[in-house]
Amino acid sequence: MSRVRLKYTREEPVKYISHLDLLRTFNRAIKRAGIPIVYSQGFNPHPIISFGLPLPVGVTSESEYMDIELEADMDPQNIIEQLNKALPGGIRITKAVQLGDRADKIASVIALADYRVMVDLKKRMNVSFSEQINKLLESDEILIEKQGKKDVKLVNIRKDIHHLRVEQENGDHIVLGMRLSAGSSSNLKPELVVQALEKYIPDFEVDFVKIHRMRLLLENGLEI
């Protein structure tokens, strides 16, 4: 058996499908492509696939990951070509890497995520947005309300914001770059950062938000 790590995109045409539908899509594509994947044992065998950090519905990405187990070695380039012929538009395999026997599962190595967040404001701001962000990041405490399993809690998200900068500011349209904690130990969604900006920065009233995940990263900041 061998293990292969796949990097793939999730683009506009498929940004509203659920994680379960994404799994079904890959199951069908792997079968159509003739990829010799390993199946689990039992009454309901299923392909052995491990996904990285699930992408929220409505968010696009150029950096998603999954690990698959194969019955035999297969040229990574052939996996890319065969799967891309079987996948629907909007999902595209961009990289395949053979993993060593001791390689950790993809979900356990993800620690950071880079996002580009495009915001349309209800009205043009009368203050320098970059200055307001820098002032906000000087604080040790950025509190937002977060829905838990049972109730809404007030949480401090400051430690999970590693970078936050204005990439483009044009009237009532702003593009933000964010590097946030991601993964199983600590995970901050970019929409919660936008929520914090609405709370703390005067005149930052959001009309529309579009989020794109650029990269998933290791703890040391290197790309997976």
mmCIF file of C-alpha atoms in Angstrom:
data_model
loop_
_atom_site.group_PDB
_atom_site.id
_atom_site.type_symbol
_atom_site.label_atom_id
_atom_site.label_comp_id
_atom_site.label_asym_id
_atom_site.label_seq_id
_atom_site.Cartn_x
_atom_site.Cartn_y
_atom_site.Cartn_z
ATOM 1 C CA MET A 1 0.000 0.000 0.000
ATOM 2 C CA SER A 2 1.054 3.613 -0.431
ATOM 3 C CA ARG A 3 -0.221 6.999 0.672
ATOM 4 C CA VAL A 4 -0.571 10.066 -1.521
ATOM 5 C CA ARG A 5 -1.323 13.670 -0.516
ATOM 6 C CA LEU A 6 -3.428 15.616 -3.018
ATOM 7 C CA LYS A 7 -3.774 19.387 -3.250
ATOM 8 C CA TYR A 8 -6.896 20.661 -4.962
ATOM 9 C CA THR A 9 -8.934 23.766 -5.661
ATOM 10 C CA ARG A 10 -12.542 24.474 -4.782
ATOM 11 C CA GLU A 11 -13.719 27.251 -7.044
ATOM 12 C CA GLU A 12 -16.855 29.346 -7.591
ATOM 13 C CA PRO A 13 -19.028 26.659 -9.282
ATOM 14 C CA VAL A 14 -18.786 24.331 -6.251
ATOM 15 C CA LYS A 15 -18.420 26.718 -3.319
ATOM 16 C CA TYR A 16 -21.921 26.002 -2.018
ATOM 17 C CA ILE A 17 -21.693 22.191 -1.852
ATOM 18 C CA SER A 18 -21.412 20.635 1.608
ATOM 19 C CA HIS A 19 -18.404 18.699 2.895
ATOM 20 C CA LEU A 20 -20.456 15.467 2.662
ATOM 21 C CA ASP A 21 -21.276 16.161 -1.002
ATOM 22 C CA LEU A 22 -17.601 16.905 -1.646
ATOM 23 C CA LEU A 23 -16.683 13.505 -0.183
ATOM 24 C CA ARG A 24 -19.269 11.794 -2.427
ATOM 25 C CA THR A 25 -17.915 13.707 -5.443
ATOM 26 C CA PHE A 26 -14.375 12.484 -4.786
ATOM 27 C CA ASN A 27 -15.565 8.917 -4.161
ATOM 28 C CA ARG A 28 -17.283 8.823 -7.560
ATOM 29 C CA ALA A 29 -14.369 10.538 -9.349
ATOM 30 C CA ILE A 30 -11.774 8.149 -7.873
ATOM 31 C CA LYS A 31 -13.893 5.195 -8.993
ATOM 32 C CA ARG A 32 -14.381 6.590 -12.520
ATOM 33 C CA ALA A 33 -10.678 7.409 -12.811
ATOM 34 C CA GLY A 34 -9.672 3.860 -11.923
ATOM 35 C CA ILE A 35 -7.485 4.940 -9.011
ATOM 36 C CA PRO A 36 -6.660 1.767 -6.969
ATOM 37 C CA ILE A 37 -7.760 3.173 -3.619
ATOM 38 C CA VAL A 38 -7.936 1.082 -0.440
ATOM 39 C CA TYR A 39 -11.403 0.430 1.030
ATOM 40 C CA SER A 40 -12.270 0.018 4.690
ATOM 41 C CA GLN A 41 -13.426 -3.339 6.051
ATOM 42 C CA GLY A 42 -16.931 -4.193 7.299
ATOM 43 C CA PHE A 43 -20.522 -4.236 5.983
ATOM 44 C CA ASN A 44 -20.248 -0.798 4.369
ATOM 45 C CA PRO A 45 -16.730 -0.444 2.934
ATOM 46 C CA HIS A 46 -15.740 3.053 1.859
ATOM 47 C CA PRO A 47 -12.606 4.581 0.298
ATOM 48 C CA ILE A 48 -9.956 5.562 2.857
ATOM 49 C CA ILE A 49 -9.716 9.343 2.451
ATOM 50 C CA SER A 50 -8.537 11.872 5.051
ATOM 51 C CA PHE A 51 -9.380 15.514 4.436
ATOM 52 C CA GLY A 52 -7.503 18.505 5.809
ATOM 53 C CA LEU A 53 -9.329 21.489 7.233
ATOM 54 C CA PRO A 54 -12.954 21.470 5.977
ATOM 55 C CA LEU A 55 -13.832 24.564 3.958
ATOM 56 C CA PRO A 56 -16.961 26.458 5.057
ATOM 57 C CA VAL A 57 -19.806 26.580 2.540
ATOM 58 C CA GLY A 58 -19.586 29.706 0.383
ATOM 59 C CA VAL A 59 -15.786 30.026 0.630
ATOM 60 C CA THR A 60 -13.483 29.352 -2.351
ATOM 61 C CA SER A 61 -9.955 27.973 -2.096
ATOM 62 C CA GLU A 62 -6.845 27.209 -4.104
ATOM 63 C CA SER A 63 -5.203 25.201 -1.333
ATOM 64 C CA GLU A 64 -7.219 22.225 -0.055
ATOM 65 C CA TYR A 65 -5.654 18.895 0.881
ATOM 66 C CA MET A 66 -6.598 15.252 1.249
ATOM 67 C CA ASP A 67 -4.689 12.007 1.849
ATOM 68 C CA ILE A 68 -5.633 8.781 0.088
ATOM 69 C CA GLU A 69 -4.374 5.221 0.530
ATOM 70 C CA LEU A 70 -3.646 3.144 -2.569
ATOM 71 C CA GLU A 71 -3.345 -0.597 -3.008
ATOM 72 C CA ALA A 72 -0.139 -0.092 -5.028
ATOM 73 C CA ASP A 73 2.269 2.696 -6.001
ATOM 74 C CA MET A 74 1.060 4.987 -8.774
ATOM 75 C CA ASP A 75 2.807 7.836 -10.578
ATOM 76 C CA PRO A 76 1.560 11.071 -8.893
ATOM 77 C CA GLN A 77 1.348 12.823 -12.268
ATOM 78 C CA ASN A 78 -0.959 10.066 -13.579
ATOM 79 C CA ILE A 79 -3.177 10.488 -10.508
ATOM 80 C CA ILE A 80 -3.481 14.212 -11.256
ATOM 81 C CA GLU A 81 -4.333 13.674 -14.911
ATOM 82 C CA GLN A 82 -6.826 10.843 -14.387
ATOM 83 C CA LEU A 83 -8.635 12.492 -11.492
ATOM 84 C CA ASN A 84 -8.928 15.846 -13.256
ATOM 85 C CA LYS A 85 -10.662 14.107 -16.173
ATOM 86 C CA ALA A 86 -13.213 12.606 -13.755
ATOM 87 C CA LEU A 87 -13.861 15.597 -11.472
ATOM 88 C CA PRO A 88 -16.547 18.223 -12.163
ATOM 89 C CA GLY A 89 -15.707 21.815 -13.067
ATOM 90 C CA GLY A 90 -14.599 23.852 -10.085
ATOM 91 C CA ILE A 91 -12.509 21.092 -8.478
ATOM 92 C CA ARG A 92 -9.007 20.592 -9.867
ATOM 93 C CA ILE A 93 -6.063 18.554 -8.539
ATOM 94 C CA THR A 94 -2.931 20.738 -8.666
ATOM 95 C CA LYS A 95 -0.388 18.594 -6.847
ATOM 96 C CA ALA A 96 0.156 14.969 -5.784
ATOM 97 C CA VAL A 97 2.945 13.807 -3.484
ATOM 98 C CA GLN A 98 3.857 10.302 -2.344
ATOM 99 C CA LEU A 99 4.008 10.162 1.468
ATOM 100 C CA GLY A 100 6.496 8.270 3.602
ATOM 101 C CA ASP A 101 5.369 5.557 6.004
ATOM 102 C CA ARG A 102 5.769 7.856 9.010
ATOM 103 C CA ALA A 103 4.126 10.938 7.538
ATOM 104 C CA ASP A 104 1.510 12.493 9.813
ATOM 105 C CA LYS A 105 -2.090 12.744 8.652
ATOM 106 C CA ILE A 106 -2.927 15.964 6.874
ATOM 107 C CA ALA A 107 -5.380 17.159 9.554
ATOM 108 C CA SER A 108 -2.694 17.005 12.255
ATOM 109 C CA VAL A 109 -0.085 19.154 10.457
ATOM 110 C CA ILE A 110 -2.259 22.159 9.509
ATOM 111 C CA ALA A 111 -1.629 25.083 11.883
ATOM 112 C CA LEU A 112 -2.201 28.310 9.899
ATOM 113 C CA ALA A 113 -4.282 29.552 6.994
ATOM 114 C CA ASP A 114 -3.926 32.567 4.700
ATOM 115 C CA TYR A 115 -7.107 34.238 3.452
ATOM 116 C CA ARG A 116 -7.997 37.048 1.089
ATOM 117 C CA VAL A 117 -11.184 38.739 2.249
ATOM 118 C CA MET A 118 -12.984 41.150 -0.067
ATOM 119 C CA VAL A 119 -15.388 43.511 1.701
ATOM 120 C CA ASP A 120 -17.954 45.891 0.245
ATOM 121 C CA LEU A 121 -18.926 48.528 2.794
ATOM 122 C CA LYS A 122 -22.319 50.183 3.127
ATOM 123 C CA LYS A 123 -20.606 53.554 2.910
ATOM 124 C CA ARG A 124 -17.132 54.981 2.475
ATOM 125 C CA MET A 125 -15.169 55.295 5.719
ATOM 126 C CA ASN A 126 -14.084 58.680 7.041
ATOM 127 C CA VAL A 127 -11.025 57.298 8.836
ATOM 128 C CA SER A 128 -7.835 55.578 7.683
ATOM 129 C CA PHE A 129 -8.698 51.891 7.772
ATOM 130 C CA SER A 130 -5.047 50.792 7.896
ATOM 131 C CA GLU A 131 -4.387 53.007 10.922
ATOM 132 C CA GLN A 132 -7.484 51.629 12.652
ATOM 133 C CA ILE A 133 -6.355 48.038 12.085
ATOM 134 C CA ASN A 134 -2.831 48.753 13.375
ATOM 135 C CA LYS A 135 -4.328 50.370 16.474
ATOM 136 C CA LEU A 136 -6.614 47.381 17.026
ATOM 137 C CA LEU A 137 -3.721 44.903 16.724
ATOM 138 C CA GLU A 138 -1.793 46.746 19.461
ATOM 139 C CA SER A 139 -4.369 45.444 21.922
ATOM 140 C CA ASP A 140 -3.974 42.099 23.698
ATOM 141 C CA GLU A 141 -7.699 41.609 23.668
ATOM 142 C CA ILE A 142 -10.164 41.481 20.780
ATOM 143 C CA LEU A 143 -13.474 40.134 22.055
ATOM 144 C CA ILE A 144 -16.249 38.741 19.891
ATOM 145 C CA GLU A 145 -19.369 36.695 20.509
ATOM 146 C CA LYS A 146 -18.960 33.102 19.311
ATOM 147 C CA GLN A 147 -21.669 30.478 19.141
ATOM 148 C CA GLY A 148 -20.711 27.390 21.158
ATOM 149 C CA LYS A 149 -22.458 24.030 21.287
ATOM 150 C CA LYS A 150 -24.858 25.213 23.990
ATOM 151 C CA ASP A 151 -24.694 28.988 24.113
ATOM 152 C CA VAL A 152 -23.002 32.157 22.891
ATOM 153 C CA LYS A 153 -19.653 32.916 24.528
ATOM 154 C CA LEU A 154 -17.434 35.994 24.600
ATOM 155 C CA VAL A 155 -13.970 34.933 23.358
ATOM 156 C CA ASN A 156 -10.642 36.714 22.828
ATOM 157 C CA ILE A 157 -9.454 36.071 19.248
ATOM 158 C CA ARG A 158 -6.331 38.267 19.328
ATOM 159 C CA LYS A 159 -3.826 35.397 19.749
ATOM 160 C CA ASP A 160 -5.250 33.645 16.664
ATOM 161 C CA ILE A 161 -4.713 36.663 14.374
ATOM 162 C CA HIS A 162 -1.109 36.315 13.176
ATOM 163 C CA HIS A 163 -1.283 38.869 10.350
ATOM 164 C CA LEU A 164 -3.973 41.306 9.308
ATOM 165 C CA ARG A 165 -3.329 43.948 6.688
ATOM 166 C CA VAL A 166 -5.083 46.039 4.067
ATOM 167 C CA GLU A 167 -4.066 44.867 0.579
ATOM 168 C CA GLN A 168 -6.334 47.228 -1.310
ATOM 169 C CA GLU A 169 -8.579 50.135 -0.331
ATOM 170 C CA ASN A 170 -10.728 51.798 -2.941
ATOM 171 C CA GLY A 171 -13.633 53.844 -1.610
ATOM 172 C CA ASP A 172 -16.189 51.452 -0.165
ATOM 173 C CA HIS A 173 -14.296 48.346 -1.364
ATOM 174 C CA ILE A 174 -11.520 46.860 0.791
ATOM 175 C CA VAL A 175 -9.352 43.765 0.311
ATOM 176 C CA LEU A 176 -7.830 42.288 3.463
ATOM 177 C CA GLY A 177 -5.035 39.730 3.869
ATOM 178 C CA MET A 178 -5.283 37.530 6.958
ATOM 179 C CA ARG A 179 -3.124 34.794 8.481
ATOM 180 C CA LEU A 180 -5.147 32.995 11.147
ATOM 181 C CA SER A 181 -4.798 29.965 13.406
ATOM 182 C CA ALA A 182 -6.177 26.882 11.679
ATOM 183 C CA GLY A 183 -6.463 23.214 12.451
ATOM 184 C CA SER A 184 -7.533 20.932 15.255
ATOM 185 C CA SER A 185 -5.873 22.733 18.180
ATOM 186 C CA SER A 186 -7.041 26.281 17.403
ATOM 187 C CA ASN A 187 -9.084 27.533 14.490
ATOM 188 C CA LEU A 188 -10.318 31.057 13.728
ATOM 189 C CA LYS A 189 -12.726 31.710 10.872
ATOM 190 C CA PRO A 190 -12.143 34.922 8.866
ATOM 191 C CA GLU A 191 -15.803 35.924 9.179
ATOM 192 C CA LEU A 192 -15.244 36.283 12.947
ATOM 193 C CA VAL A 193 -12.391 38.723 12.255
ATOM 194 C CA VAL A 194 -14.747 40.735 10.051
ATOM 195 C CA GLN A 195 -17.253 40.654 12.902
ATOM 196 C CA ALA A 196 -14.580 42.084 15.208
ATOM 197 C CA LEU A 197 -13.726 44.853 12.752
ATOM 198 C CA GLU A 198 -17.392 45.855 12.637
ATOM 199 C CA LYS A 199 -17.418 45.988 16.423
ATOM 200 C CA TYR A 200 -14.208 47.939 16.978
ATOM 201 C CA ILE A 201 -13.711 50.214 13.945
ATOM 202 C CA PRO A 202 -16.016 53.216 13.411
ATOM 203 C CA ASP A 203 -17.920 53.315 10.077
ATOM 204 C CA PHE A 204 -16.835 49.763 9.161
ATOM 205 C CA GLU A 205 -20.313 48.574 8.179
ATOM 206 C CA VAL A 206 -20.248 45.497 5.969
ATOM 207 C CA ASP A 207 -22.589 45.107 3.022
ATOM 208 C CA PHE A 208 -21.029 42.021 1.373
ATOM 209 C CA VAL A 209 -18.091 39.711 2.103
ATOM 210 C CA LYS A 210 -16.293 37.266 -0.182
ATOM 211 C CA ILE A 211 -13.661 34.928 1.307
ATOM 212 C CA HIS A 212 -10.936 32.991 -0.514
ATOM 213 C CA ARG A 213 -8.470 30.618 1.173
ATOM 214 C CA MET A 214 -5.007 31.123 -0.335
ATOM 215 C CA ARG A 215 -2.829 28.700 1.586
ATOM 216 C CA LEU A 216 -2.786 26.145 4.396
ATOM 217 C CA LEU A 217 0.486 26.210 6.322
ATOM 218 C CA LEU A 218 2.566 24.282 8.826
ATOM 219 C CA GLU A 219 3.242 25.707 12.294
ATOM 220 C CA ASN A 220 6.560 27.185 11.067
ATOM 221 C CA GLY A 221 4.742 29.117 8.321
ATOM 222 C CA LEU A 222 5.902 26.923 5.463
ATOM 223 C CA GLU A 223 3.374 25.782 2.910
ATOM 224 C CA ILE A 224 2.313 22.137 3.119
#
